Amino acid sequence: MAHYLWLILAFPFAGAIVLLLAGPRLSRAVAAVIGAGSIGLSAVAAIAVALEFSTARPNPTFYHQVLWNWFDVAGFSPSIALHLDALSLVFVLVITFVGFLIHLYSTEFMADDEDFSRFFACMNLFVGAMLVLVLADNLLLLYLGWEGVGLCSNLLIGFWYKNPANGYAARKAFIVTRVGDTAMMIGLFMLFQQFGTLHIQQIAEQAAQVWPVGSPVALTVALLLLGGAVGKSAQLPLQTWLPDAMAGPSPVSALIHAATMVTAGVYLITRMHVVFELAPVAQATVAVIGALTLLIAGCSALTQNDLKRVLAYSTISQIGYMFLALGLGAWSAGIFHFMIHAFFKALLFLGAGVVIQALHHEHDMTRMGGLRHKMPVVFWTFLIGSASLAALPLVTAGFYSKDQILWLSFAGERGSLGLYAAALVGAFITSVYTFRMVFITFFGESKTPIVHYPGSRMTLPLVVLAVLSLVGGFIELPHNLAQFTLFSNFLRPVLPDVVVKPNYDELEWIMQLVAAAVSLSGIYVAYVFYLKSPALVQSLERSGPAMALHRFWHAGWGFDALYDALLVRPYVFLANLNRRDVIDRFYTLLTDLAQSLHGLLAQTQNGVLRNYLTGIALGAAAILTLSILL
């Protein structure tokens, strides 16, 4: 199967091409089969490759397949080549399998949309671009996939383009992420200047020989790559585009948040971990950005009433946990949380899509309520996803993936009390906003009638993802529980182990009990404030400072307003000034002069005979006069 690695990429792109060329002439059923079926075939190919990769003897560390040489200019000849190792295999399985479930769900969710085939064409391109990103063996091909997911996100966030607000959200996502992309591109130029290649494995081998630990060049390159990662993964300070990206259909949100775009930054940092380990300051910056982002986004999620915006801020916060893990050198812990997060976040977005569609596109949670008995499958699966997000102890996958990060932020060699405290506070906030969302949406009195119930193509993905959100964590258990480390063992040939401080092992039980208590206490606080005694929230909101803090968090800590004041408005002001500059006026004068001459000369051919005779007489008189004078 290693020789058929290219099939994983080929199926999504083939489906997209067929849908783009023949989509309007295809029936919806055929378009759905092509759109979802091509991703399903890609998932089957990925699983077949994964089985061979895992069971082959002797165990391979990677598969490499060169498809063709891209170009050859002055000795620079990047290839279209695929590199599959344990890290990229985890991403490929998540992208194709979760992507297929989202496609299957979409065949029913988008059934009445007039642009049905265009939707699946864009979704297939999105999956294909992300697969290019994670399978590329060189940074130039990776960058092609990187920009591909940016383009597809623009197409899908603005999918319902007739609403100007959706077009604005799509442009905002595209432009904000371009800021990070520019930094990343400069980083790639520096890497090529240093090593004469963009081949990832060659850079990893040469970097340790060329750069000493703490090298200023390594630090610069790592910070530039980090700039690209924070843009794509919506981390501080480029997190502002993701909440507005909820303008797209719910399956798009699920795909962006679970399997594609926002995870690209996590992949980039992990793939280039050799460079970051040579730049400890940059790696510490990754951890600090992650810790600050998870707190800022978590507080914003507490104040949102739009169901999808709660989940959007939640994604920013959970990606913050992944960045924190990567900054600590806990590479496999960060990737483990990425995988588990993909399961429960896809589940929550798809569940939110069902609720919103059932209530006639109502997004406001305060206008929902009372759905747990009317939509039991949706309620129980959404509850499981929420419990996993809140890291309910022992029974959910989210507990095992988040607990690793909490533990290593305290006991890891690069851990500290400050980072641990931030992670712990973030866990408490996560529990509160998650179960606030559950209690307001599914409990209490019903405020909006249900107009649509989901069919099997929408509920089946919810059930599958709910099961994974429960059992997915048992492939990596803490050392003090069962010493079962299947996931980290699988990644060990690619990613180094994290080092725990001496004599800290015996504290792991205490840290786990603290993490469990924090998670449960957050759920209890949400229960008291939003289910048992909602009057407490109302009285709290009436106080001035609480209202001011609520508005501040609700507005995303004012980052949009700050960027508007510092960047957007000055740019628009200068652009308006520039529209009337001297050069512009010169060209306007030329245009006016040409139009005047045109009008004057047009009078000589207006079809009026006496004007022609007058012209002939005046011309003859002028010629005679000149003849006499000269």
XYZ file of C-alpha atoms in Angstrom:
630
model
C 0.000 0.000 0.000
C 2.956 2.343 0.460
C 3.098 2.716 -3.322
C -0.508 3.871 -3.306
C 0.030 6.676 -0.809
C -0.955 9.148 -3.513
C -4.474 7.729 -3.541
C -5.188 9.391 -0.181
C -4.747 12.734 -1.944
C -6.175 11.778 -5.296
C -9.696 10.866 -4.193
C -10.642 14.277 -2.648
C -9.187 16.225 -5.581
C -10.820 13.932 -8.158
C -14.173 14.408 -6.427
C -13.706 18.176 -6.370
C -12.819 18.321 -10.085
C -15.852 16.265 -11.099
C -18.160 18.395 -8.960
C -16.702 21.648 -10.276
C -16.953 20.610 -13.932
C -20.195 18.663 -13.948
C -21.840 19.640 -10.660
C -24.751 21.722 -12.028
C -25.750 18.849 -14.345
C -25.611 16.188 -11.624
C -28.519 15.202 -9.426
C -28.148 15.902 -5.707
C -27.892 12.190 -4.965
C -25.007 11.722 -7.414
C -23.255 14.865 -6.152
C -23.585 13.593 -2.575
C -22.138 10.207 -3.511
C -19.189 11.835 -5.292
C -18.568 14.381 -2.506
C -18.867 12.110 0.532
C -17.809 8.948 -1.284
C -14.471 10.360 -2.422
C -13.591 11.321 1.158
C -14.747 7.880 2.307
C -12.432 6.223 -0.230
C -9.607 8.453 0.968
C -10.303 7.321 4.547
C -10.253 3.661 3.449
C -6.926 4.204 1.682
C -5.547 5.945 4.798
C -6.658 3.083 7.048
C -5.098 0.509 4.689
C -1.805 2.416 4.667
C -1.970 2.780 8.463
C -2.493 -0.972 8.933
C 0.484 -1.787 6.745
C 2.600 0.922 8.391
C 1.801 -0.389 11.891
C 2.127 -4.113 11.224
C 5.014 -4.277 8.740
C 8.124 -6.074 9.994
C 10.625 -4.598 10.456
C 8.699 -1.509 11.456
C 9.262 1.333 8.980
C 9.863 4.794 10.398
C 8.413 6.460 7.308
C 7.113 5.961 3.780
C 8.359 8.236 1.024
C 6.895 8.553 -2.449
C 8.117 10.926 -5.167
C 5.399 11.719 -7.709
C 7.279 14.100 -9.982
C 9.815 16.928 -9.995
C 8.038 20.260 -9.562
C 10.622 22.532 -11.225
C 14.364 23.026 -11.403
C 15.725 26.584 -11.206
C 19.368 27.363 -10.412
C 19.792 24.122 -8.513
C 16.566 24.508 -6.534
C 14.406 21.553 -7.529
C 11.603 20.786 -5.069
C 9.587 17.690 -5.805
C 5.960 16.779 -5.463
C 6.730 14.079 -2.936
C 4.861 12.569 0.005
C 6.332 11.736 3.400
C 4.294 9.623 5.810
C 5.518 8.936 9.322
C 3.725 8.437 12.626
C 2.979 12.158 13.019
C 1.517 12.702 9.563
C -0.355 9.381 9.816
C -2.235 10.571 12.917
C -3.241 13.743 11.091
C -4.191 11.865 7.901
C -6.456 9.469 9.808
C -8.181 12.316 11.661
C -8.607 14.437 8.510
C -10.041 11.646 6.369
C -12.152 9.799 8.958
C -13.622 12.829 10.756
C -13.862 14.577 7.386
C -15.907 11.670 5.997
C -18.333 11.808 8.942
C -18.766 15.544 8.389
C -19.372 14.961 4.662
C -21.938 12.260 5.420
C -23.724 14.621 7.808
C -23.602 17.378 5.181
C -25.473 15.299 2.587
C -28.592 15.767 4.711
C -27.811 19.121 6.342
C -27.299 20.854 2.959
C -29.984 18.878 1.108
C -32.132 21.946 0.409
C -29.288 24.312 -0.485
C -29.333 25.606 -4.050
C -25.507 25.330 -4.354
C -25.307 21.735 -3.224
C -22.554 20.580 -5.606
C -20.463 23.751 -5.098
C -20.508 23.100 -1.358
C -19.100 19.592 -1.719
C -16.560 20.697 -4.302
C -15.181 23.268 -1.836
C -15.269 20.793 1.056
C -13.328 18.235 -0.990
C -10.757 20.860 -1.953
C -10.443 21.770 1.738
C -9.730 18.175 2.743
C -7.340 17.698 -0.191
C -5.371 20.863 0.645
C -5.020 19.802 4.290
C -3.765 16.378 3.212
C -1.165 18.046 0.974
C -0.061 20.101 3.985
C 0.494 17.144 6.303
C 1.940 14.745 3.701
C 4.386 17.160 2.037
C 8.032 16.170 2.287
C 9.226 19.738 1.724
C 8.182 23.123 3.050
C 7.315 24.551 -0.369
C 4.699 21.848 -0.994
C 3.551 22.247 2.616
C 3.119 25.966 1.947
C 1.023 25.161 -1.130
C -1.340 23.132 1.060
C -1.145 25.860 3.720
C -2.413 28.496 1.282
C -4.889 26.001 -0.144
C -6.693 25.638 3.174
C -6.677 29.443 3.485
C -8.351 29.793 0.091
C -10.904 27.065 0.831
C -11.751 28.606 4.193
C -12.500 31.862 2.379
C -14.759 30.043 -0.091
C -16.612 28.149 2.627
C -16.941 30.837 5.306
C -18.455 33.073 2.644
C -20.414 30.208 1.087
C -23.736 32.021 1.566
C -22.265 35.036 -0.214
C -25.548 36.871 -0.789
C -25.396 38.034 2.835
C -22.755 40.844 2.991
C -21.874 39.918 6.595
C -20.746 36.480 5.440
C -18.528 38.008 2.773
C -17.007 40.296 5.401
C -16.275 37.340 7.715
C -14.634 35.429 4.848
C -12.443 38.408 3.917
C -11.512 38.958 7.552
C -10.389 35.350 7.960
C -8.406 35.517 4.733
C -6.655 38.813 5.524
C -5.865 38.143 9.194
C -4.321 34.768 8.419
C -2.268 36.384 5.625
C -0.435 38.370 8.320
C 0.863 35.136 9.818
C 1.443 33.613 6.385
C 3.752 36.486 5.461
C 5.876 35.846 8.551
C 6.003 32.160 7.733
C 7.072 32.839 4.145
C 9.970 35.000 5.351
C 10.932 32.134 7.662
C 10.988 29.757 4.691
C 13.272 32.156 2.772
C 15.650 32.203 5.753
C 15.648 28.415 5.975
C 16.507 28.139 2.279
C 19.233 30.742 2.652
C 20.724 28.776 5.566
C 20.475 25.215 4.227
C 19.980 25.543 0.465
C 16.926 23.294 0.622
C 13.366 23.231 1.925
C 13.290 19.468 2.364
C 11.984 18.972 5.889
C 14.050 15.930 6.839
C 17.267 17.455 5.477
C 16.646 20.649 7.454
C 16.005 18.623 10.612
C 19.288 16.724 10.127
C 21.385 19.811 9.362
C 19.875 22.258 11.843
C 21.422 20.651 14.923
C 24.828 20.639 13.229
C 24.678 24.234 11.976
C 22.922 26.042 14.825
C 23.934 25.832 18.473
C 21.170 25.914 21.081
C 20.061 29.531 21.479
C 21.297 30.583 18.046
C 19.827 33.989 17.058
C 19.113 32.705 13.542
C 17.267 29.682 14.898
C 15.311 31.987 17.221
C 14.343 34.284 14.338
C 13.251 31.410 12.109
C 11.288 29.780 14.920
C 9.467 33.046 15.747
C 8.607 33.577 12.068
C 7.201 30.052 11.820
C 5.316 30.708 15.042
C 3.804 33.783 13.359
C 2.338 31.539 10.668
C 1.093 29.071 13.252
C -0.726 31.645 15.410
C -2.471 32.998 12.309
C -3.777 29.664 11.058
C -4.582 28.332 14.545
C -6.237 31.565 15.738
C -3.938 32.133 18.690
C -3.044 35.382 20.414
C -2.790 37.980 18.859
C -4.383 36.759 15.578
C -7.375 34.991 17.101
C -9.995 37.526 16.004
C -11.009 35.865 12.722
C -12.265 32.561 14.104
C -15.430 33.670 15.991
C -16.623 35.540 12.877
C -15.923 32.461 10.751
C -19.136 30.990 12.169
C -20.882 32.674 9.227
C -20.365 29.494 7.197
C -22.607 26.403 7.381
C -22.207 24.273 10.526
C -20.397 21.397 8.721
C -17.813 23.939 7.572
C -17.292 25.028 11.165
C -16.882 21.392 12.198
C -14.302 20.783 9.458
C -12.315 23.962 10.188
C -12.276 23.407 13.942
C -11.780 19.657 14.110
C -9.828 18.392 11.143
C -8.343 21.090 8.975
C -7.398 24.733 9.182
C -6.923 25.569 12.856
C -4.863 22.440 13.438
C -2.366 23.439 10.733
C -0.392 25.602 13.156
C -0.120 22.757 15.646
C 1.179 20.498 12.878
C 3.716 23.079 11.644
C 5.279 23.614 15.072
C 5.372 19.888 15.774
C 6.836 19.063 12.358
C 9.541 21.714 12.850
C 10.176 20.772 16.500
C 13.917 20.462 15.863
C 14.130 24.183 15.055
C 12.062 25.114 18.130
C 14.191 22.971 20.427
C 17.245 24.895 19.212
C 15.465 28.147 20.148
C 14.335 27.790 23.797
C 13.062 31.373 23.905
C 10.769 30.734 20.956
C 9.567 27.480 22.490
C 8.818 29.246 25.764
C 6.931 31.872 23.762
C 4.770 29.098 22.292
C 3.866 27.960 25.815
C 3.082 31.489 27.022
C 0.948 32.248 23.960
C -0.956 29.016 24.536
C -1.534 29.752 28.230
C -2.709 33.325 27.632
C -4.908 32.334 24.715
C -6.713 29.582 26.591
C -7.586 32.034 29.390
C -8.672 34.890 27.121
C -10.784 32.690 24.857
C -12.284 30.804 27.792
C -13.484 34.021 29.444
C -15.002 35.173 26.137
C -16.820 31.851 25.745
C -18.448 32.430 29.148
C -20.332 35.491 27.876
C -21.552 34.379 24.424
C -25.184 33.541 23.716
C -24.637 32.390 20.131
C -24.232 28.612 20.371
C -21.601 28.413 17.622
C -19.585 31.347 18.962
C -19.278 29.559 22.320
C -17.802 26.612 20.469
C -15.564 28.896 18.393
C -14.005 30.471 21.490
C -13.763 26.991 22.961
C -11.684 25.864 19.982
C -9.325 28.813 20.391
C -8.963 27.864 24.052
C -8.340 24.156 23.391
C -5.795 24.926 20.665
C -4.178 27.054 23.387
C -3.766 23.869 25.449
C -2.058 22.230 22.464
C 0.305 25.193 22.069
C 1.041 25.020 25.793
C 1.968 21.347 25.453
C 4.197 22.004 22.426
C 5.916 24.856 24.255
C 6.643 22.497 27.143
C 8.248 19.988 24.799
C 5.355 17.576 25.480
C 4.955 16.898 21.767
C 2.960 13.682 21.915
C 0.661 15.142 24.605
C -0.163 18.051 22.307
C -0.913 15.713 19.374
C -2.953 13.433 21.648
C -5.129 16.388 22.668
C -5.419 17.380 18.991
C -6.856 13.951 18.126
C -9.293 13.797 21.051
C -10.307 17.417 20.464
C -11.116 16.553 16.828
C -13.594 13.916 18.016
C -15.516 15.953 20.572
C -15.345 19.300 18.763
C -16.656 17.825 15.506
C -19.401 16.193 17.569
C -20.330 19.462 19.273
C -20.420 21.498 16.051
C -22.492 18.872 14.263
C -24.823 18.672 17.279
C -25.110 22.455 17.308
C -25.952 22.337 13.600
C -28.793 19.902 14.286
C -30.186 22.136 17.029
C -29.918 25.303 14.937
C -31.587 23.684 11.939
C -34.300 22.155 14.138
C -35.141 25.585 15.566
C -35.350 27.281 12.169
C -31.796 28.659 12.182
C -31.992 30.082 15.697
C -28.462 30.604 17.089
C -29.303 32.320 20.386
C -29.129 29.823 23.254
C -31.444 31.937 25.403
C -34.211 31.261 22.847
C -33.714 27.494 22.987
C -34.235 25.246 26.012
C -36.196 22.088 26.733
C -34.650 19.981 23.966
C -33.388 17.001 25.978
C -36.668 15.109 25.827
C -37.618 16.183 22.296
C -34.260 15.280 20.725
C -32.796 12.574 23.006
C -30.087 11.288 20.621
C -28.821 14.804 20.010
C -28.955 15.577 23.732
C -27.032 12.518 24.884
C -24.359 12.779 22.205
C -23.985 16.529 22.812
C -23.729 15.815 26.546
C -20.962 13.270 25.936
C -19.055 15.750 23.758
C -19.481 18.437 26.409
C -18.316 16.099 29.171
C -15.222 15.289 27.127
C -14.557 18.986 26.511
C -14.934 19.657 30.241
C -12.609 16.694 30.982
C -15.062 14.791 33.169
C -12.759 12.468 35.153
C -12.042 8.855 34.157
C -14.960 8.259 31.763
C -14.168 10.737 28.975
C -11.321 10.913 26.480
C -10.882 14.628 27.115
C -9.863 13.935 30.718
C -6.885 11.802 29.698
C -5.636 14.167 26.984
C -6.032 17.338 29.055
C -4.711 15.741 32.239
C -1.396 15.029 30.516
C -0.988 18.701 29.641
C -1.952 19.846 33.142
C 0.479 17.394 34.718
C 3.387 18.256 32.422
C 2.816 22.008 32.782
C 3.626 21.414 36.459
C 6.073 18.514 36.452
C 7.676 18.816 33.014
C 11.247 20.056 32.734
C 9.975 23.282 31.127
C 6.897 23.527 33.360
C 6.260 26.153 36.007
C 3.701 27.075 38.627
C 2.503 29.980 36.485
C 1.790 27.807 33.445
C 0.162 25.156 35.627
C -2.064 27.736 37.313
C -3.135 29.121 33.923
C -3.948 25.625 32.657
C -5.899 24.818 35.831
C -7.914 28.047 35.743
C -8.580 27.405 32.056
C -9.907 23.933 32.898
C -12.311 25.430 35.458
C -13.557 28.046 32.984
C -13.972 25.352 30.324
C -16.230 23.316 32.608
C -18.350 26.366 33.450
C -18.955 27.618 29.906
C -19.434 24.099 28.533
C -22.188 23.134 30.945
C -23.678 26.635 30.822
C -24.183 25.859 27.126
C -25.714 22.441 27.911
C -28.070 23.673 30.633
C -29.353 26.683 28.683
C -29.800 24.757 25.420
C -31.280 21.458 26.559
C -32.864 22.078 29.993
C -35.611 24.378 31.231
C -38.629 25.462 29.246
C -38.836 25.253 25.476
C -38.831 28.738 23.913
C -38.796 27.932 20.179
C -40.785 25.171 18.429
C -38.945 22.441 16.545
C -39.538 22.607 12.798
C -37.136 19.903 11.629
C -35.902 16.607 13.035
C -32.584 15.081 11.882
C -32.458 11.889 9.868
C -30.044 8.986 10.130
C -27.314 10.611 7.987
C -27.082 13.381 10.593
C -27.448 11.309 13.760
C -25.094 8.440 12.787
C -21.968 10.684 12.741
C -23.026 12.058 16.141
C -23.172 8.556 17.631
C -19.814 7.493 16.149
C -18.080 10.660 17.365
C -19.695 10.311 20.808
C -18.266 6.804 21.160
C -14.821 8.068 20.148
C -15.141 10.948 22.617
C -15.545 8.374 25.356
C -13.169 5.545 24.448
C -10.541 7.456 22.435
C -8.624 8.379 25.579
C -7.934 4.820 26.652
C -5.065 4.442 24.172
C -2.888 6.635 26.404
C -3.303 6.260 30.169
C -1.302 8.009 32.914
C 1.670 6.178 34.355
C 0.080 5.854 37.797
C -3.111 4.253 36.428
C -2.142 1.580 33.936
C 1.153 2.539 32.266
C -0.556 2.091 28.899
C 1.188 4.415 26.437
C 0.227 3.113 23.006
C -0.125 6.594 21.448
C 3.156 8.067 22.693
C 4.996 4.829 21.813
C 3.655 5.129 18.273
C 4.946 8.716 17.981
C 8.293 8.050 19.669
C 10.270 7.462 16.428
C 9.287 10.995 15.316
C 8.876 13.060 18.481
C 11.169 13.136 21.522
C 9.870 12.313 25.005
C 9.238 15.017 27.567
C 11.438 14.962 30.663
C 9.756 15.081 34.105
C 11.505 16.848 36.973
C 13.208 14.508 39.474
C 11.083 13.229 42.405
C 7.832 14.608 40.957
C 6.337 11.237 39.992
C 4.731 10.660 43.377
C 2.809 13.946 43.034
C 0.878 12.799 39.932
C -1.996 11.360 41.982
C -2.476 14.667 43.780
C -2.409 16.624 40.515
C -4.988 14.280 38.989
C -7.288 14.686 41.987
C -6.937 18.460 41.753
C -7.727 18.394 38.015
C -10.768 16.191 38.611
C -11.997 18.447 41.421
C -11.590 21.529 39.236
C -13.564 19.959 36.399
C -16.396 18.823 38.686
C -16.531 22.130 40.551
C -16.893 23.993 37.252
C -19.835 21.796 36.298
C -21.399 22.395 39.716
C -20.987 26.174 39.405
C -22.690 26.059 36.004
C -25.496 23.963 37.509
C -26.082 26.446 40.351
C -25.955 29.594 38.198
C -27.748 28.422 35.051
C -30.125 25.686 36.197
C -30.807 25.734 39.929
C -30.761 29.479 40.664
C -30.698 31.551 37.454
C -31.659 34.597 39.535
C -28.065 34.663 40.804
C -26.828 35.365 37.276
C -29.437 38.074 36.750
C -28.512 39.840 39.987
C -24.831 39.557 39.124
C -25.400 41.035 35.691
C -27.176 44.063 37.196
C -24.028 45.211 38.985
C -21.985 47.800 37.106
C -18.505 46.220 37.252
C -19.878 42.804 36.304
C -21.703 44.276 33.312
C -18.576 46.119 32.191
C -16.515 42.934 32.480
C -19.225 41.002 30.634
C -19.195 43.474 27.729
C -15.390 43.404 27.633
C -15.220 39.613 27.457
C -18.163 39.435 25.071
C -16.290 41.736 22.687
C -13.291 39.389 22.701
C -11.263 41.550 25.096
C -11.484 44.462 22.672
C -9.001 43.084 20.136
C -11.277 43.882 17.198
C -11.761 47.453 18.404
C -8.015 47.824 18.982
C -7.130 46.572 15.498
C -9.833 48.764 13.979
C -8.383 51.828 15.723
C -4.718 51.051 15.061
C -4.808 49.458 11.621
C -8.115 49.343 9.771
C -9.338 52.934 10.173
C -5.941 54.582 9.477
C -5.544 52.377 6.403
C -9.036 53.237 5.115
C -8.381 56.938 5.843
C -5.104 56.904 3.880
C -6.698 54.920 1.082
C -9.472 57.511 0.763
C -6.890 60.273 0.694
C -4.918 58.467 -1.935
C -7.967 58.210 -4.189
C -7.651 61.996 -4.811
C -3.891 62.288 -5.102
C -2.014 64.283 -7.803
C -1.410 61.308 -10.068
C -5.081 60.377 -9.904
C -6.097 63.960 -10.801
C -3.672 63.995 -13.770
C -5.308 60.894 -15.243
C -8.747 62.369 -14.528
C -7.686 65.536 -16.465
C -6.562 63.411 -19.426
C -9.905 61.626 -19.393
C -11.863 64.905 -19.302
C -9.759 66.372 -22.133
C -10.280 63.307 -24.310
C -14.015 63.419 -23.697
C -14.152 67.154 -24.591
C -12.236 66.628 -27.836
C -14.469 63.721 -28.656
C -17.553 65.897 -28.178
C -16.061 68.691 -30.309
C -15.031 66.435 -33.170
C -18.342 64.620 -33.027
C -20.034 67.875 -34.098
C -18.246 67.624 -37.479
C -20.161 64.452 -38.298
C -23.622 65.211 -36.941
C -25.423 64.808 -40.323
C -26.601 68.478 -40.564
C -25.910 69.692 -44.128
C -25.669 73.386 -43.320
C -22.950 72.685 -40.744
C -20.943 70.837 -43.378
C -21.377 73.757 -45.880
C -20.410 76.234 -43.151
C -17.281 74.167 -42.427
C -16.351 74.025 -46.110
C -16.843 77.814 -46.475
C -14.806 78.578 -43.340
C -12.053 76.213 -44.478
C -11.927 77.756 -47.950
C -11.802 81.246 -46.452
C -8.984 80.209 -44.115
C -6.954 78.665 -46.968
C -7.432 81.766 -49.198
C -6.467 84.059 -46.319
C -3.311 82.067 -45.634
C -2.460 82.032 -49.349
C -2.756 85.837 -49.543
C -0.788 86.444 -46.382
C 1.976 83.985 -47.200
